[in-house]
Amino acid sequence: MDSFTKAIKRYLEKRFGNSIEDASERQIYQALMVITRDKLAEKRYHYINKLKESEQKRVYYMSMEFLVGKTLRNNLYNLGIESEVKNFLSENGFVLDKIYDIEPDPGLGNGGLGRLASCYMDALTSQEYPITGFSILYEFGIFKQVISNGWQQEFPDNWLDLGKYGLIYRSDEEVEIKFYGETKEQWTSDGLRIKYEDYTPIIAEPYDLMISGYETDAVNVLRLWKSKASGGFNMRLFEQGEYSKSVESKAIAESISKLLYPADDNNKGKELRIKQQYFFTSASLQQIVKMHYKAYNTLDNLAEKVVIHINDTHPSLCIPELMRILMDEYEYSWDKAWEITIKTFAYTNHTIMAEALEKWSVDLFRPILPRIYTIISEINNRFCKWCKDIGASVDLEEMSIIHNDMIRMANLCIVSSYSVNGVSKLHSDILKKDTFKSFNRIYPGKFTNVTNGIAHRRWLGQANPELTKYLNELLEVDFIKDLSSIENLLEYKSDESVINNLENIKKIKKVQLAEYIKKNTGLTVDTNSIFDVQIKRLHEYKRQLLNALHIIYLYKEIKYNALKPYPRTFIFSAKASSGYVMAKNIIKLICSISEIIEMDPEVRKYIKVVFLEDYRVSLAEKIIPAADVSEQISQAGKEASGTGNMKLMLNGALTLGTMDGANVEIYNAVGKDNIFIFGLSSEEVSDLSERGYRSEEFYQNSSVIKETIDFMRTLDNGDSNFNYMADYLVSRDPYMCLADFESYLEQQKLIEKTYQDRIKWGQMSLVNIANSGIFSADRATSEYVKEIWNIKKVK
Ligand code: OX2
């Protein structure tokens, strides 16, 4: 530790010519980022040497998204030096929390899928497993959301400006990626060889982010690739006065790593997205293969030493890329290359939403990646032939990788991986029984489940130090090291003083959040009210609209039927994909409700609506510990798992949810008396869909629905979209909000009643915290380690 503080002083002197007394907060921030990074890099050096010596198997985790969250606090916490650094700084007049605030959230992801990848990197590192993450160094991560007059606006997020201090540039490991051009088959004395001509080369520059683990010597790396033109700018054009043309190819090349697509609901921006996907998978594969060859002088044992995990289909071009490298660069035959490939890849599916299952049109794809296209096409030919050979009565319409001139990436992944998993029990069952049922028939045993998990060290240890400290003292077990031991809390279920203490901690977190709300929205919220929270991407299937409809109902009842409900603060935070019009309309609706309530002194005594803009990891860390109610109200069968549900439960919020995704497992863990479940089951949803869902019938047949929607229309003032949304609900309602409305209302009433029984609520909350152990990412990653990857700790 002494050396750490010395290093801070030395850095300030050398870099800025300042002593610590004269340093600015910015300078302290930079010093801490750089010194922490270098300290981790040093640890990494020893760790990697042990790993190399042991020649053990490694995992490479490919993901288009990693939502790492702020790194500085996480690293100091994991290194066990946070409180010393805090004291050292405060002796010198600085507040560590203010320094943390300077760091931007590296927004290299959209939502759950990206955050899951980061939780897993953290958990695996804490358990000393060898994993490397690969992704893109997006210059602009997920956009900054600003709400203006209730509408979402997007602004670029220039996170690298201050975020760059955590990265290490590895100029020695650049690779070249080839796009466009033509491939020619050539017969040589060694047989058939592929020659690639007239291609456009792009350089991938590697930047490494150190991933620290809790109380461990392990340091893993997230490698992020940045695109750069090969050859830079054209001097001849520049000399001819063609200034903008001279840098054109550079601009095109660099566009690849410019922006994270703010869409996790569809596959837009097709061409650039294909380029991004190939760019990072090719760069990563080239590096993996090169390193392996250097270590073993052969690729024959690749599958024994390497697992490449494909996080949803976005990185699926890894598969044909490995085939290409093996055949075109290392002269393997098709059969031998295929044998290695299908033992190397494992694939996780994260969604069954048709619009999110990636498909690329052959016409678009083939010119960009001609060689890769030929390989995919050959994989498909052989797969279809094999199906016929085994005589399986299989449905090639459903299973063929290329169908109607579209390449179906999930099918490619299933055919080419040795393992396919879903992310909750329900989701994995749906994959087997429905979405991929024919595949499940011909590949028995290939499909499996690993229910998601979360990095409790961040989501409890760091986000809620008050609760962590209290539980540490109470339980006398290191539940931060091993979350399963948190179940000891159950012993205190009847201990009123414990219930009171938990309630007091919740209150502290609510006060902190209320201050944030005041500062950022100007709204004053009652910290004695129920904090009812829905925070996640804005999607119709997640049904923020159902939540909004309930608030409109309450408003009507308070205003016209003298209802005096227990006070509630409805807190929303969500980004909508920039092209998703209906999602943006839902944000507008929520903001309009908030405004109307705020103007009405009669109503705002009881209910308030807060929409916090720019949802991101660091904001989630503030909201989650303060939540009383966790809204997990997706249409059953649509949310593959959810992970926010687990984070909220861990912090003592009670779930109000449908039997969807991991809610089902939360229900099983806490029992029916400690959760609020409503709505149609996933089978009932399917049945109703098949029979033909008509929301208008629900509107006509239920007086409460009818009155609420009719009232909603009266709120329209021309600038709001109440009428528009009411029409949408009555005429379409694709995710069946109206079908579930009454049962949702019933559970909301029960919540209100239960909350007022402070002991009962406190006990339910305690039971939730105590049963959250199974949702640790340590548990989830251990399942990957044992069931799928078969790797060992680095000792
Ligand atoms: C999300 C899923 O929607 C969510 O249910 C799940 O918890 C998360 O992935 C992590 O598994 N994009 N985001 C997801 O899937 C896709 C595709």
CSV table of C-alpha atoms and ligand atoms in Angstrom, one decimal, residues 112-113 116 264 312 350-351 423 452 541 639-643, ligand 1:
chain,number,residue,atom,x,y,z
A,112,GLY,CA,-28.4,-7.3,-20.1
A,113,LEU,CA,-26.3,-9.2,-22.6
A,116,LEU,CA,-23.7,-10.4,-18.2
A,264,ASP,CA,-30.6,-4.9,-29.2
A,312,ASP,CA,-25.3,-14.7,-28.8
A,350,HIS,CA,-30.1,-14.9,-25.3
A,351,THR,CA,-33.3,-14.4,-27.1
A,423,VAL,CA,-30.0,-18.5,-20.0
A,452,ASN,CA,-27.7,-16.3,-15.6
A,541,TYR,CA,-42.2,-6.9,-24.5
A,639,GLU,CA,-37.7,-12.3,-21.4
A,640,ALA,CA,-35.0,-14.9,-21.8
A,641,SER,CA,-33.8,-14.4,-18.2
A,642,GLY,CA,-33.4,-10.9,-16.9
A,643,THR,CA,-30.6,-10.1,-14.5
B,1,OX2,C1,-30.7,-10.1,-23.1
B,1,OX2,C2,-32.0,-10.8,-22.8
B,1,OX2,O1,-33.1,-10.0,-23.3
B,1,OX2,C3,-32.2,-10.9,-21.3
B,1,OX2,O2,-33.4,-11.5,-20.9
B,1,OX2,C4,-31.1,-11.6,-20.6
B,1,OX2,O3,-31.1,-11.6,-19.2
B,1,OX2,C5,-29.7,-11.0,-21.1
B,1,OX2,O4,-29.7,-11.0,-22.5
B,1,OX2,C6,-28.6,-11.8,-20.6
B,1,OX2,O5,-28.7,-13.2,-20.9
B,1,OX2,N1,-29.8,-9.0,-26.3
B,1,OX2,N2,-29.9,-8.8,-25.0
B,1,OX2,C7,-30.4,-9.9,-24.5
B,1,OX2,O6,-30.5,-10.8,-25.5
B,1,OX2,C8,-30.1,-10.2,-26.6
B,1,OX2,C9,-30.0,-10.8,-27.9
